PDB file of C-alpha atoms and ligand atoms in Angstrom:
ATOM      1  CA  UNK N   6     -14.757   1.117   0.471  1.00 96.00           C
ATOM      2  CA  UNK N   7     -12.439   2.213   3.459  1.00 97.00           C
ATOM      3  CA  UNK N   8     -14.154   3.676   6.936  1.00 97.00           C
ATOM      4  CA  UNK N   9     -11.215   4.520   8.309  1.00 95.00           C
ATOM      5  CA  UNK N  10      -6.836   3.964   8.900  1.00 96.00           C
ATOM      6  CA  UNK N  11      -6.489   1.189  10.864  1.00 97.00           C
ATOM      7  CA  UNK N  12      -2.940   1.594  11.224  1.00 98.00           C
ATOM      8  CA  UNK N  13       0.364   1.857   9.860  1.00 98.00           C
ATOM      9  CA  UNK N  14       2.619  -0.634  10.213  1.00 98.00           C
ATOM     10  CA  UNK N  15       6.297   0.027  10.737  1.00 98.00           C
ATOM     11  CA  UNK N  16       8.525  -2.909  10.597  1.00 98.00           C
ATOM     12  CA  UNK N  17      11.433  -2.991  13.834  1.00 98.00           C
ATOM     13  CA  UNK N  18      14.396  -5.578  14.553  1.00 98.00           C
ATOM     14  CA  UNK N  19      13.312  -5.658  17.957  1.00 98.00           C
ATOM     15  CA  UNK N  20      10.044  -4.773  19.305  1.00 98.00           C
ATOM     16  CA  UNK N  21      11.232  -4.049  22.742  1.00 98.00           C
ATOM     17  CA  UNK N  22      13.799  -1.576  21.971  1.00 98.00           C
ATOM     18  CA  UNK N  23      11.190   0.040  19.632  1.00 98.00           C
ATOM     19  CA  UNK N  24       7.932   0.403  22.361  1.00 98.00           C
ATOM     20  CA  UNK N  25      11.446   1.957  24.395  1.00 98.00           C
ATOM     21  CA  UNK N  26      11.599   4.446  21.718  1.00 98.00           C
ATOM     22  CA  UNK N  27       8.076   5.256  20.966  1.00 98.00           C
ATOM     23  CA  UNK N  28       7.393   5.631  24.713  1.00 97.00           C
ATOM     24  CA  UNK N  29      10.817   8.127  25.345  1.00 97.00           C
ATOM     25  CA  UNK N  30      10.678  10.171  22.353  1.00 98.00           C
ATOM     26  CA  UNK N  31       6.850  10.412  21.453  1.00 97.00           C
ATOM     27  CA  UNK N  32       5.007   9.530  24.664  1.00 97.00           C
ATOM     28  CA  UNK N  33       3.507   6.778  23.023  1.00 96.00           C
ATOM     29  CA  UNK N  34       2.318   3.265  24.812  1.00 92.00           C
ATOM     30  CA  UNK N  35       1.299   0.167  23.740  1.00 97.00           C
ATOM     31  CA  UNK N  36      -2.706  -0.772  23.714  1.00 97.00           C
ATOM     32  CA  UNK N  37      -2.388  -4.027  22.219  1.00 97.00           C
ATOM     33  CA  UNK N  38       0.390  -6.475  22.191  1.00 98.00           C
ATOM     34  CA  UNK N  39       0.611 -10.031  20.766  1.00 98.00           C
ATOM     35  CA  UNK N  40       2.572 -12.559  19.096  1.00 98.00           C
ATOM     36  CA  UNK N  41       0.662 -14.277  15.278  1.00 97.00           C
ATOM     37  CA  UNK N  42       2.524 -17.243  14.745  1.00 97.00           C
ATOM     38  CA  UNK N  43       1.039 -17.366  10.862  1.00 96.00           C
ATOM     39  CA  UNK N  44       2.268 -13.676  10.610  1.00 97.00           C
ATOM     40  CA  UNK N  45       5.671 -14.351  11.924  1.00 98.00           C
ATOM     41  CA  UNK N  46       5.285 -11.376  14.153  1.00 98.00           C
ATOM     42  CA  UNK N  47       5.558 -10.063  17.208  1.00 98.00           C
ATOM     43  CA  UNK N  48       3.594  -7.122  17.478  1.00 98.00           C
ATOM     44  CA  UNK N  49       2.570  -4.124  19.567  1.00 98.00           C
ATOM     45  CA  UNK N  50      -0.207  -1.260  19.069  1.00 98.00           C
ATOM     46  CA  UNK N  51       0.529   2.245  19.638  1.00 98.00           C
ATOM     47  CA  UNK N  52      -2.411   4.616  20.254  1.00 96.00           C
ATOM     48  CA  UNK N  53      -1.824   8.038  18.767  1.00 95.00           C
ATOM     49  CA  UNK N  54      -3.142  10.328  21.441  1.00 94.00           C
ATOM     50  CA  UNK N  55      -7.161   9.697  22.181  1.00 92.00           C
ATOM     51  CA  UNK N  56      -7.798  10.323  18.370  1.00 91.00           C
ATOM     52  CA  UNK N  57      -8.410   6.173  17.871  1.00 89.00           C
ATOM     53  CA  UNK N  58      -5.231   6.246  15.465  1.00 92.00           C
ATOM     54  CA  UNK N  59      -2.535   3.501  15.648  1.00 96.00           C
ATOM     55  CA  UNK N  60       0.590   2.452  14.990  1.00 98.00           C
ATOM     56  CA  UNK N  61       1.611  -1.245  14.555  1.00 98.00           C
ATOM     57  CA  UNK N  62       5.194  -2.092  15.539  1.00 98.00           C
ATOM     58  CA  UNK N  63       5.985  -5.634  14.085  1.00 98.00           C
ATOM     59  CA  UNK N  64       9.019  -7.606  14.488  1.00 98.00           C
ATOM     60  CA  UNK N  65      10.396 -10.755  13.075  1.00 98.00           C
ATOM     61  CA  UNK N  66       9.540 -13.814  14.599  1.00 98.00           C
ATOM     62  CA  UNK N  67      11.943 -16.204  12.374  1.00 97.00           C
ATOM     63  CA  UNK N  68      14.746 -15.244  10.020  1.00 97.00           C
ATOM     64  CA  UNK N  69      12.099 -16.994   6.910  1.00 97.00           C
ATOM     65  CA  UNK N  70       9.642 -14.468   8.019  1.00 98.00           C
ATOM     66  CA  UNK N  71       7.883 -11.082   6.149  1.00 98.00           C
ATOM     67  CA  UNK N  72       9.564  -8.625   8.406  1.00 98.00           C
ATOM     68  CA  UNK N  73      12.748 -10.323   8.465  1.00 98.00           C
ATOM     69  CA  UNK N  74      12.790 -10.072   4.628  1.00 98.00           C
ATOM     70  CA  UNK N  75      11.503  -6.892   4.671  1.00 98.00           C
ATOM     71  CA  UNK N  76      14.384  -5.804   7.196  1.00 98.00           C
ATOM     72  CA  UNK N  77      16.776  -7.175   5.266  1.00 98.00           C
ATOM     73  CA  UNK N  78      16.008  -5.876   2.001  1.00 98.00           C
ATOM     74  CA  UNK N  79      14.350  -2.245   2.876  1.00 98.00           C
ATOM     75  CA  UNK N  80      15.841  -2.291   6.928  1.00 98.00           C
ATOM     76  CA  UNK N  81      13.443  -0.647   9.415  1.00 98.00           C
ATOM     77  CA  UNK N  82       9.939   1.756   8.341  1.00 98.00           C
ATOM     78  CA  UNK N  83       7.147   1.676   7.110  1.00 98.00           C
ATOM     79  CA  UNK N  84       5.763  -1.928   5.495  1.00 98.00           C
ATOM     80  CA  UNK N  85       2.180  -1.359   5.143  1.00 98.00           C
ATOM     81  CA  UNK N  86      -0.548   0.600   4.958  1.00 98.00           C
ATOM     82  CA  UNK N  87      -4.196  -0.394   7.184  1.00 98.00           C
ATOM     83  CA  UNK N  88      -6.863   0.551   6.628  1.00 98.00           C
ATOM     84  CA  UNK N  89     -10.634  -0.613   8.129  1.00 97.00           C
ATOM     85  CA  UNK N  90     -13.463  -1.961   6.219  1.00 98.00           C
ATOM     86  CA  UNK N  91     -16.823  -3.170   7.476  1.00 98.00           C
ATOM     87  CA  UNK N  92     -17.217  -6.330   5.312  1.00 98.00           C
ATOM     88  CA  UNK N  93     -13.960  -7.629   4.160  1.00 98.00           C
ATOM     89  CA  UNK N  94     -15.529 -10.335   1.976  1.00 98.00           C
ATOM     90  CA  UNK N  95     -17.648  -7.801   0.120  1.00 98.00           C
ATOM     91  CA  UNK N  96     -14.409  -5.716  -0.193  1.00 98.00           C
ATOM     92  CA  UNK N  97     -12.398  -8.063  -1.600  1.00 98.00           C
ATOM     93  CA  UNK N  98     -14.997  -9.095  -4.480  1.00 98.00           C
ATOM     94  CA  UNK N  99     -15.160  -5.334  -5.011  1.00 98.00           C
ATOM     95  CA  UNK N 100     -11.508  -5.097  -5.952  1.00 98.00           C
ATOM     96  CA  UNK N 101     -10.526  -8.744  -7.516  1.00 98.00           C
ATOM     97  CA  UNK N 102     -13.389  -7.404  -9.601  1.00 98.00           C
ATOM     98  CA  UNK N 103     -11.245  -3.957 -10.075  1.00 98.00           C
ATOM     99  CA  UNK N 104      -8.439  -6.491 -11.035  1.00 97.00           C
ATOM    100  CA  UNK N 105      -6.373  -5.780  -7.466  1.00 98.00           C
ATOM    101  CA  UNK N 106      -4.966  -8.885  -6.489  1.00 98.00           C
ATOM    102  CA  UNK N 107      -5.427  -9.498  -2.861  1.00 98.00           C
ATOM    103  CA  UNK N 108      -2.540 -11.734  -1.172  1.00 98.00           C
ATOM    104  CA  UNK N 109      -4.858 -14.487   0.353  1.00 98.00           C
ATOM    105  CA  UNK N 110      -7.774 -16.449  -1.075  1.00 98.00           C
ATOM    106  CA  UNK N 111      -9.833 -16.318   2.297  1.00 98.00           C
ATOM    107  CA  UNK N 112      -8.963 -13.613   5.249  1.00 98.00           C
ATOM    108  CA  UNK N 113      -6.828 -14.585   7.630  1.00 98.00           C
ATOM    109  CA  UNK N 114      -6.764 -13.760  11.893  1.00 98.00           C
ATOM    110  CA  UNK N 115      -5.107 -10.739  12.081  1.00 97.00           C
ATOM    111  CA  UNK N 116      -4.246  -8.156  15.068  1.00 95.00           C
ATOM    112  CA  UNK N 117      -7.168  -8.798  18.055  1.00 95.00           C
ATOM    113  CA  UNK N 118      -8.877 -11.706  15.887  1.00 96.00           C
ATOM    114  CA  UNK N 119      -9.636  -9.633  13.083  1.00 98.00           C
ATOM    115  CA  UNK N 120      -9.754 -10.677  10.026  1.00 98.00           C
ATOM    116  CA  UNK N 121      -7.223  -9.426   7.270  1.00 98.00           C
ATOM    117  CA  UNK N 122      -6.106  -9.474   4.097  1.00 98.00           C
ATOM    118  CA  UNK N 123      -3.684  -7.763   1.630  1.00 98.00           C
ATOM    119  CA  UNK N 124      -3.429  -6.092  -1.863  1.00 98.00           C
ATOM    120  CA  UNK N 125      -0.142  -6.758  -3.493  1.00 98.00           C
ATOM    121  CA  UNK N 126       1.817  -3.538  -3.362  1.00 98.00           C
ATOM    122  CA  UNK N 127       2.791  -4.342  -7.505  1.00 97.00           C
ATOM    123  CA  UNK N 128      -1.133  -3.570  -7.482  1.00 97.00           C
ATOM    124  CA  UNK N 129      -1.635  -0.419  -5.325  1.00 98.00           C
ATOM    125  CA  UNK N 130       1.438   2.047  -6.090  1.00 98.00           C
ATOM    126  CA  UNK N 131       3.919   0.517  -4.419  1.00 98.00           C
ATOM    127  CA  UNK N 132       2.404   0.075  -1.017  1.00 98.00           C
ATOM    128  CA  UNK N 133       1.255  -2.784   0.776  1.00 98.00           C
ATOM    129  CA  UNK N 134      -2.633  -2.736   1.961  1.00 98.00           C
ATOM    130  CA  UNK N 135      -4.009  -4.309   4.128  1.00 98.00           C
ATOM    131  CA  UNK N 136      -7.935  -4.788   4.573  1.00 98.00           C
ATOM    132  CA  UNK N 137      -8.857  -5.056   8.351  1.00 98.00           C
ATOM    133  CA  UNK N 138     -12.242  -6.359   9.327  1.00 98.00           C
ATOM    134  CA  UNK N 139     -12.200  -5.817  13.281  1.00 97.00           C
ATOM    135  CA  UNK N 140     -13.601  -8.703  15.759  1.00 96.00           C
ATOM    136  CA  UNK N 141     -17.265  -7.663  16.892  1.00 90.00           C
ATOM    137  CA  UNK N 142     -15.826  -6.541  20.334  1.00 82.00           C
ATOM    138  CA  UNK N 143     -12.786  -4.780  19.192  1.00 69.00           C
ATOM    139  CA  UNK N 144     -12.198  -1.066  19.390  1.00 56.00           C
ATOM    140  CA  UNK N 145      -9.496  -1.348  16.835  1.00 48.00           C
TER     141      UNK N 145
HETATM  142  C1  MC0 C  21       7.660  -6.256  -0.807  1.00 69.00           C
HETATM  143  N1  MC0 C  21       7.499  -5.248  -1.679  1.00 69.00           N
HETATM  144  C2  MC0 C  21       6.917  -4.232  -1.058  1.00 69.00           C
HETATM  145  C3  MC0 C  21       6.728  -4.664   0.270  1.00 69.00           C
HETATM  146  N2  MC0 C  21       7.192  -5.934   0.390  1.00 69.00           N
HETATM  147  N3  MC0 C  21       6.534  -3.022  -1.483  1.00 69.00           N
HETATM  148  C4  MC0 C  21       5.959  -2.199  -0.569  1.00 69.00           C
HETATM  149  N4  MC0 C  21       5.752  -2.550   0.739  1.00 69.00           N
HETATM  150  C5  MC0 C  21       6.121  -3.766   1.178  1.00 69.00           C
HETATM  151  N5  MC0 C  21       5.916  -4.102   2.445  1.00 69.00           N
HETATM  152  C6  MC0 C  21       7.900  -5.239  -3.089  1.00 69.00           C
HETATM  153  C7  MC0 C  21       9.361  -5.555  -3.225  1.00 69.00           C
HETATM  154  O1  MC0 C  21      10.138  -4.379  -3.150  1.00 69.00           O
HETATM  155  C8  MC0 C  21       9.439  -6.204  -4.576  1.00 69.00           C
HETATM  156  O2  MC0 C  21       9.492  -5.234  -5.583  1.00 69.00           O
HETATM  157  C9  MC0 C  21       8.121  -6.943  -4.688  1.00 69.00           C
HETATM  158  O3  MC0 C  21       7.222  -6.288  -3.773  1.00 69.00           O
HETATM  159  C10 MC0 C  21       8.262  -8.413  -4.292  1.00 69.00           C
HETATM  160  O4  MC0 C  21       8.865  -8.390  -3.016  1.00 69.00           O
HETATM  161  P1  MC0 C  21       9.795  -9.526  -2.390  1.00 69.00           P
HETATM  162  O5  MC0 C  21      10.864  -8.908  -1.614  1.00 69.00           O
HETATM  163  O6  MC0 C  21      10.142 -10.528  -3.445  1.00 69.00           O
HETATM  164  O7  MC0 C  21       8.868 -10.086  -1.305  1.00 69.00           O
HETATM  165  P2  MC0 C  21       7.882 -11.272  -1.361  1.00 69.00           P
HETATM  166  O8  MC0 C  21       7.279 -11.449  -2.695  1.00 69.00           O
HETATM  167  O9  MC0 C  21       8.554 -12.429  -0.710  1.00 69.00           O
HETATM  168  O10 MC0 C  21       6.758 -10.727  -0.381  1.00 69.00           O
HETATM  169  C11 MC0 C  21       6.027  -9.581  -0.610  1.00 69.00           C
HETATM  170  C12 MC0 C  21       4.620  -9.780  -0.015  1.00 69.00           C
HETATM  171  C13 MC0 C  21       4.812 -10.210   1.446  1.00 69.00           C
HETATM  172  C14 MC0 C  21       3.889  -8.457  -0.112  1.00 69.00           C
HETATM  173  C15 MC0 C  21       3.896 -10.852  -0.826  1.00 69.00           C
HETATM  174  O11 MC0 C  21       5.471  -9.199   2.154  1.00 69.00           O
HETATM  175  C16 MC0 C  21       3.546 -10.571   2.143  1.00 69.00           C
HETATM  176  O12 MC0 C  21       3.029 -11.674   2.000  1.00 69.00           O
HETATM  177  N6  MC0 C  21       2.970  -9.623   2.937  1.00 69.00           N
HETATM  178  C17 MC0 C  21       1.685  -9.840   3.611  1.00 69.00           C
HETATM  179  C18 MC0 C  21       1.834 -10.363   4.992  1.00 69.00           C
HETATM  180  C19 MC0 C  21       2.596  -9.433   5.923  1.00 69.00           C
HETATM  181  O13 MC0 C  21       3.107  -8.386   5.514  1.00 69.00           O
HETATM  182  N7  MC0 C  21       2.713  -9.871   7.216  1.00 69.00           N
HETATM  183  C20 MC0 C  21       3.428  -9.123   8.234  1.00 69.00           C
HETATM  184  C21 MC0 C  21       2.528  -8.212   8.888  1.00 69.00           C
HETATM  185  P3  MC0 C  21      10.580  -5.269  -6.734  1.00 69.00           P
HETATM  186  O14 MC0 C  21      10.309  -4.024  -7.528  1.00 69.00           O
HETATM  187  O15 MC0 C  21      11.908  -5.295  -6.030  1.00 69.00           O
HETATM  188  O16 MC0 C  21      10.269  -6.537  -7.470  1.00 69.00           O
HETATM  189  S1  MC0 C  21       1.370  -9.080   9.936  1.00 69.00           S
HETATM  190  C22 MC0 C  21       0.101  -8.005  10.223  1.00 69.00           C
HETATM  191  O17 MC0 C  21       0.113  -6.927   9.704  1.00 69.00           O
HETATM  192  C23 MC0 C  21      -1.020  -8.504  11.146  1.00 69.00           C
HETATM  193  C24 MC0 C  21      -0.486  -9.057  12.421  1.00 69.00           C
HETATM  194  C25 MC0 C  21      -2.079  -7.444  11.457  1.00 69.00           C
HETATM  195  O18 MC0 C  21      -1.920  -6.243  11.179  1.00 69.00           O
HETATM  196  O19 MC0 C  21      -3.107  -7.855  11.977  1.00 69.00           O
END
């Protein structure tokens, strides 16, 4: 169903303090870096050495937000799980046919125009999934 991990996405009060972090403790720099409005986030992609891996900082872009609820109630780590799929329509029958419930009725633009959706962490172990269908042109 999955091709690969996408990313993992770890939730930060402030993303510029964090890509500080990442970059002085674990030599890691940002690939990717945008802002989704629908999201509420303001986020940055870490590469993980040249192995194609990621890591997806994501910040709060309103209190009302995701990661600003998340924040409050968990406070910073890990909020979700990514992995890669190659058709996320297909996907997504597959498992509201396995009785997952996925978070949106139609993918939505996710990191790099890619198109995303998520499986209620009540429905997969306590984790949040997301599905990532990459743009055509992406790399990740
Ligand atoms: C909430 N819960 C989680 C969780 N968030 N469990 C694991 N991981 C998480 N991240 C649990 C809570 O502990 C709670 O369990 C129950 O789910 C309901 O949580 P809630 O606090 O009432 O929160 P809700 O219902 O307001 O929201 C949860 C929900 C939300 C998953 C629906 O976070 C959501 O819509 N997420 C999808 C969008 C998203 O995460 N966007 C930000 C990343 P108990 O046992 O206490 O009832 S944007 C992104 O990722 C894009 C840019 C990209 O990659 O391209």
């Amino acid at each position: 169903l999955f091709t690969e991990i996408n990313h993992v996405g770890i939730a930060v009060a402030d993303l510029d303090a964090a890509k500080e972090f990442y970059k002085n403790s674990f030599d890691m720099s940002v690939v990717h870096e945008e802002t989704n409005e629908e999201q509420g986030v303001r986020e940055a992609m870490l590469a993980v050495g040249d192995s194609g891996s990621c890591i997806q900082l994501l910040a709060p872009l309103t209190p009302e937000s995701t990661i600003a609820k998340f924040l409050d109630k968990s406070g910073p780590g890990i909020q979700q799980m990514a992995y890669t799929v190659e058709d996320i329509d297909a996907v997504s029958a597959t498992l509201r046919e396995r009785g997952l419930r996925l978070l949106y009725d139609e993918p939505r633009r996710g990191t790099a125009n890619s198109r995303i959706n998520f499986i209620h962490p009540k429905d997969a172990g306590g984790v949040l999934v997301e599905l990532v269908e990459p743009a055509a042109d992406a790399s990740h």
